[in-house]
Amino acid sequence: MSKNLYHILGVSKDATDAEIKSAYRKLARKYHPDVNKDSKEAADKFKEISCAYDILGNKEKRQKYDNNEIDDEGKPTGFGAGFGGGNGGTYYNYSTGGNPFGDGAQGFDFSSIFGDDIFSQFSGGQGRGFSGFSSRTSRPRKGEDIAYSMRVDFLSAVQGAEKKVNIGGKNISVKIPAGTTDGQTLRLRGLGQPSLNGGENGDVLITINVDKHPYFEAQGLDIHLELPISFKEAVLGGKITVPTISGKVNVNIPPYSTSGEKLRLKGKGIKNQSGIGDEIITLKVVTPKIKNEALEKALASMSDEKIRSF
């Protein structure tokens, strides 16, 4: 009984060349005998899809197949059938040990189909793929990496922390280095997918998404803080308690401070192998919002001070 080659690859008759190649690659990965050890059903299925792709993956053969000039085995139909392919038509039959890639199959390079020769990952380091096909490379291939995204709070990122996550059914402990920035990727070597041919395992790549803090901002190893101070504190100065990433400390506000002036707290920034940062405090004078007649009277009695140069 004749078979529909398009149905075998799971594509429609009007599928593009790229869609046919993609369908074949997906099925070849799934049914390759080296992935399905001792499975005659998988081996037969692999032969079937390879036969289908040999015809549909070749523009000339595909056109002849669509025009009913050759059958699903590549044999010519009508007059000339059984005479070795008539006008140069090449056909094969896997059931008799035929080869889908012609007489030069022993040296066939799958890279013409798969680009980087995916069958090298099934060769087991022997330099040969399925049925004696030549692989471009025989060295073991590393397993696939696993990508993962993790959200952490600001203080965990700047101080460092250890988080537990479940990836692929495995509980993994992730050490977040102090000073980790938003969007940074951490690599956990050897915890990804296993290799299919004896190579090393893939890695887990974790992208860190750092939550914003309500008043801290990290710039390099330094922590920046905008500190609101009252009009009275700006004029008279005084001692104020301020937060740092390691706890609260007292700072002295100099008298007659203005908005934009900065204070530096040495060693109160991020600490890691690169060094130790500081906390940079930017003052922001906040004028009173409630009417204060005594303040207004005191200010009115003061002489005007020249503060603009324009």
PDB file of C-alpha atoms in Angstrom, residues 62-211:
ATOM      1  CA  ARG A  62       9.349  16.316  -4.624  1.00  0.00           C
ATOM      2  CA  GLN A  63       8.018  17.709  -7.899  1.00  0.00           C
ATOM      3  CA  LYS A  64       8.086  14.248  -9.476  1.00  0.00           C
ATOM      4  CA  TYR A  65       6.304  12.811  -6.426  1.00  0.00           C
ATOM      5  CA  ASP A  66       3.646  15.541  -6.545  1.00  0.00           C
ATOM      6  CA  ASN A  67       3.182  14.859 -10.271  1.00  0.00           C
ATOM      7  CA  ASN A  68       2.852  11.127  -9.551  1.00  0.00           C
ATOM      8  CA  GLU A  69       5.975  10.419 -11.605  1.00  0.00           C
ATOM      9  CA  ILE A  70       7.552   8.490  -8.720  1.00  0.00           C
ATOM     10  CA  ASP A  71       5.977   6.629  -5.823  1.00  0.00           C
ATOM     11  CA  ASP A  72       6.619   6.834  -2.066  1.00  0.00           C
ATOM     12  CA  GLU A  73       9.787   4.705  -2.470  1.00  0.00           C
ATOM     13  CA  GLY A  74      11.177   6.883  -5.241  1.00  0.00           C
ATOM     14  CA  LYS A  75      10.390   4.340  -7.934  1.00  0.00           C
ATOM     15  CA  PRO A  76       9.123   5.669 -11.262  1.00  0.00           C
ATOM     16  CA  THR A  77       5.453   5.057 -11.952  1.00  0.00           C
ATOM     17  CA  GLY A  78       3.911   4.035 -15.263  1.00  0.00           C
ATOM     18  CA  PHE A  79       6.164   3.118 -18.189  1.00  0.00           C
ATOM     19  CA  GLY A  80       9.738   2.411 -17.170  1.00  0.00           C
ATOM     20  CA  ALA A  81       8.864   1.192 -13.689  1.00  0.00           C
ATOM     21  CA  GLY A  82      11.210  -1.537 -12.602  1.00  0.00           C
ATOM     22  CA  PHE A  83      13.960  -0.536 -15.051  1.00  0.00           C
ATOM     23  CA  GLY A  84      16.309   1.126 -12.614  1.00  0.00           C
ATOM     24  CA  GLY A  85      14.641   4.499 -12.471  1.00  0.00           C
ATOM     25  CA  GLY A  86      14.133   5.334 -16.162  1.00  0.00           C
ATOM     26  CA  ASN A  87      15.406   8.874 -16.789  1.00  0.00           C
ATOM     27  CA  GLY A  88      17.995   8.929 -14.039  1.00  0.00           C
ATOM     28  CA  GLY A  89      15.494   8.536 -11.182  1.00  0.00           C
ATOM     29  CA  THR A  90      17.103   7.193  -8.001  1.00  0.00           C
ATOM     30  CA  TYR A  91      15.036   5.087  -5.635  1.00  0.00           C
ATOM     31  CA  TYR A  92      15.626   2.844  -2.677  1.00  0.00           C
ATOM     32  CA  ASN A  93      13.838   0.442  -0.408  1.00  0.00           C
ATOM     33  CA  TYR A  94      14.889   0.270   3.238  1.00  0.00           C
ATOM     34  CA  SER A  95      13.282  -3.144   3.669  1.00  0.00           C
ATOM     35  CA  THR A  96      15.918  -4.590   1.329  1.00  0.00           C
ATOM     36  CA  GLY A  97      18.771  -2.720   2.918  1.00  0.00           C
ATOM     37  CA  GLY A  98      18.784   0.071   0.373  1.00  0.00           C
ATOM     38  CA  ASN A  99      20.249   3.478   1.174  1.00  0.00           C
ATOM     39  CA  PRO A 100      18.284   6.747   1.085  1.00  0.00           C
ATOM     40  CA  PHE A 101      21.321   8.800   0.078  1.00  0.00           C
ATOM     41  CA  GLY A 102      22.644   6.933  -2.937  1.00  0.00           C
ATOM     42  CA  ASP A 103      25.879   5.054  -3.488  1.00  0.00           C
ATOM     43  CA  GLY A 104      27.993   7.507  -1.490  1.00  0.00           C
ATOM     44  CA  ALA A 105      26.071   6.983   1.733  1.00  0.00           C
ATOM     45  CA  GLN A 106      29.095   5.715   3.622  1.00  0.00           C
ATOM     46  CA  GLY A 107      30.585   9.186   3.413  1.00  0.00           C
ATOM     47  CA  PHE A 108      27.339  11.158   3.675  1.00  0.00           C
ATOM     48  CA  ASP A 109      27.622  14.279   5.829  1.00  0.00           C
ATOM     49  CA  PHE A 110      24.423  15.026   7.740  1.00  0.00           C
ATOM     50  CA  SER A 111      25.504  18.655   8.087  1.00  0.00           C
ATOM     51  CA  SER A 112      23.843  19.286   4.713  1.00  0.00           C
ATOM     52  CA  ILE A 113      20.554  18.662   6.470  1.00  0.00           C
ATOM     53  CA  PHE A 114      21.166  19.653  10.077  1.00  0.00           C
ATOM     54  CA  GLY A 115      23.778  22.403   9.853  1.00  0.00           C
ATOM     55  CA  ASP A 116      25.958  21.466  12.787  1.00  0.00           C
ATOM     56  CA  ASP A 117      25.394  17.713  12.337  1.00  0.00           C
ATOM     57  CA  ILE A 118      23.132  16.854  15.230  1.00  0.00           C
ATOM     58  CA  PHE A 119      23.861  13.180  14.706  1.00  0.00           C
ATOM     59  CA  SER A 120      27.345  13.628  16.121  1.00  0.00           C
ATOM     60  CA  GLN A 121      25.697  13.651  19.539  1.00  0.00           C
ATOM     61  CA  PHE A 122      24.436  10.089  18.909  1.00  0.00           C
ATOM     62  CA  SER A 123      27.699   8.652  17.607  1.00  0.00           C
ATOM     63  CA  GLY A 124      28.999   7.620  21.040  1.00  0.00           C
ATOM     64  CA  GLY A 125      32.472   8.887  20.188  1.00  0.00           C
ATOM     65  CA  GLN A 126      32.887   6.261  17.447  1.00  0.00           C
ATOM     66  CA  GLY A 127      32.932   8.656  14.534  1.00  0.00           C
ATOM     67  CA  ARG A 128      29.858   6.961  13.002  1.00  0.00           C
ATOM     68  CA  GLY A 129      26.178   7.720  13.173  1.00  0.00           C
ATOM     69  CA  PHE A 130      23.272   5.404  12.409  1.00  0.00           C
ATOM     70  CA  SER A 131      23.783   2.736   9.689  1.00  0.00           C
ATOM     71  CA  GLY A 132      27.388   3.726   9.107  1.00  0.00           C
ATOM     72  CA  PHE A 133      26.721   7.345   8.130  1.00  0.00           C
ATOM     73  CA  SER A 134      29.751   9.539   8.703  1.00  0.00           C
ATOM     74  CA  SER A 135      29.544  12.176  11.441  1.00  0.00           C
ATOM     75  CA  ARG A 136      31.537  15.395  11.145  1.00  0.00           C
ATOM     76  CA  THR A 137      32.722  15.132  14.718  1.00  0.00           C
ATOM     77  CA  SER A 138      33.007  12.243  17.164  1.00  0.00           C
ATOM     78  CA  ARG A 139      33.814  14.095  20.348  1.00  0.00           C
ATOM     79  CA  PRO A 140      31.229  13.961  23.154  1.00  0.00           C
ATOM     80  CA  ARG A 141      28.842  16.872  23.228  1.00  0.00           C
ATOM     81  CA  LYS A 142      27.871  18.798  26.328  1.00  0.00           C
ATOM     82  CA  GLY A 143      24.295  18.471  27.565  1.00  0.00           C
ATOM     83  CA  GLU A 144      21.772  21.265  27.091  1.00  0.00           C
ATOM     84  CA  ASP A 145      21.775  24.261  29.456  1.00  0.00           C
ATOM     85  CA  ILE A 146      18.674  25.115  31.475  1.00  0.00           C
ATOM     86  CA  ALA A 147      17.573  28.760  31.675  1.00  0.00           C
ATOM     87  CA  TYR A 148      15.824  29.952  34.841  1.00  0.00           C
ATOM     88  CA  SER A 149      14.701  33.332  36.169  1.00  0.00           C
ATOM     89  CA  MET A 150      14.769  34.222  39.865  1.00  0.00           C
ATOM     90  CA  ARG A 151      13.428  37.318  41.641  1.00  0.00           C
ATOM     91  CA  VAL A 152      15.244  38.474  44.789  1.00  0.00           C
ATOM     92  CA  ASP A 153      14.809  41.410  47.129  1.00  0.00           C
ATOM     93  CA  PHE A 154      17.242  44.329  47.056  1.00  0.00           C
ATOM     94  CA  LEU A 155      19.011  43.578  50.344  1.00  0.00           C
ATOM     95  CA  SER A 156      19.607  39.920  49.377  1.00  0.00           C
ATOM     96  CA  ALA A 157      21.225  41.094  46.156  1.00  0.00           C
ATOM     97  CA  VAL A 158      23.535  43.698  47.704  1.00  0.00           C
ATOM     98  CA  GLN A 159      24.425  41.753  50.853  1.00  0.00           C
ATOM     99  CA  GLY A 160      24.526  38.269  49.337  1.00  0.00           C
ATOM    100  CA  ALA A 161      22.208  35.400  50.192  1.00  0.00           C
ATOM    101  CA  GLU A 162      21.473  31.739  49.604  1.00  0.00           C
ATOM    102  CA  LYS A 163      18.149  30.738  48.039  1.00  0.00           C
ATOM    103  CA  LYS A 164      16.556  27.344  47.451  1.00  0.00           C
ATOM    104  CA  VAL A 165      14.893  26.720  44.088  1.00  0.00           C
ATOM    105  CA  ASN A 166      13.363  23.693  42.380  1.00  0.00           C
ATOM    106  CA  ILE A 167      14.525  23.238  38.795  1.00  0.00           C
ATOM    107  CA  GLY A 168      13.500  20.168  36.828  1.00  0.00           C
ATOM    108  CA  GLY A 169      12.357  18.388  39.967  1.00  0.00           C
ATOM    109  CA  LYS A 170      15.664  18.977  41.741  1.00  0.00           C
ATOM    110  CA  ASN A 171      16.122  21.219  44.785  1.00  0.00           C
ATOM    111  CA  ILE A 172      19.107  23.459  44.130  1.00  0.00           C
ATOM    112  CA  SER A 173      20.851  25.836  46.516  1.00  0.00           C
ATOM    113  CA  VAL A 174      21.776  29.081  44.759  1.00  0.00           C
ATOM    114  CA  LYS A 175      24.409  31.348  46.288  1.00  0.00           C
ATOM    115  CA  ILE A 176      23.790  34.970  45.328  1.00  0.00           C
ATOM    116  CA  PRO A 177      27.055  36.943  45.580  1.00  0.00           C
ATOM    117  CA  ALA A 178      27.004  40.317  47.360  1.00  0.00           C
ATOM    118  CA  GLY A 179      26.609  43.074  44.818  1.00  0.00           C
ATOM    119  CA  THR A 180      24.561  41.051  42.317  1.00  0.00           C
ATOM    120  CA  THR A 181      22.864  43.433  39.901  1.00  0.00           C
ATOM    121  CA  ASP A 182      19.508  43.322  38.147  1.00  0.00           C
ATOM    122  CA  GLY A 183      19.688  41.167  35.003  1.00  0.00           C
ATOM    123  CA  GLN A 184      22.924  39.434  36.017  1.00  0.00           C
ATOM    124  CA  THR A 185      23.180  35.732  35.099  1.00  0.00           C
ATOM    125  CA  LEU A 186      24.614  33.144  37.472  1.00  0.00           C
ATOM    126  CA  ARG A 187      25.994  29.884  36.030  1.00  0.00           C
ATOM    127  CA  LEU A 188      25.667  26.644  38.008  1.00  0.00           C
ATOM    128  CA  ARG A 189      27.988  24.249  36.244  1.00  0.00           C
ATOM    129  CA  GLY A 190      27.013  20.637  35.687  1.00  0.00           C
ATOM    130  CA  LEU A 191      23.423  20.976  36.930  1.00  0.00           C
ATOM    131  CA  GLY A 192      21.789  21.147  33.496  1.00  0.00           C
ATOM    132  CA  GLN A 193      20.667  18.377  31.133  1.00  0.00           C
ATOM    133  CA  PRO A 194      22.829  15.246  30.822  1.00  0.00           C
ATOM    134  CA  SER A 195      24.784  14.594  27.634  1.00  0.00           C
ATOM    135  CA  LEU A 196      23.415  11.999  25.230  1.00  0.00           C
ATOM    136  CA  ASN A 197      26.816  10.546  24.348  1.00  0.00           C
ATOM    137  CA  GLY A 198      29.015  10.631  27.418  1.00  0.00           C
ATOM    138  CA  GLY A 199      29.880  14.323  27.497  1.00  0.00           C
ATOM    139  CA  GLU A 200      29.641  16.592  30.517  1.00  0.00           C
ATOM    140  CA  ASN A 201      26.301  17.807  31.807  1.00  0.00           C
ATOM    141  CA  GLY A 202      24.932  21.172  30.760  1.00  0.00           C
ATOM    142  CA  ASP A 203      24.700  24.135  33.134  1.00  0.00           C
ATOM    143  CA  VAL A 204      21.865  25.986  34.836  1.00  0.00           C
ATOM    144  CA  LEU A 205      21.801  29.665  33.882  1.00  0.00           C
ATOM    145  CA  ILE A 206      19.886  31.761  36.411  1.00  0.00           C
ATOM    146  CA  THR A 207      18.963  35.340  35.528  1.00  0.00           C
ATOM    147  CA  ILE A 208      18.537  37.471  38.664  1.00  0.00           C
ATOM    148  CA  ASN A 209      15.751  40.066  38.746  1.00  0.00           C
ATOM    149  CA  VAL A 210      16.346  42.445  41.661  1.00  0.00           C
ATOM    150  CA  ASP A 211      13.391  44.236  43.256  1.00  0.00           C
TER     151      ASP A 211
END
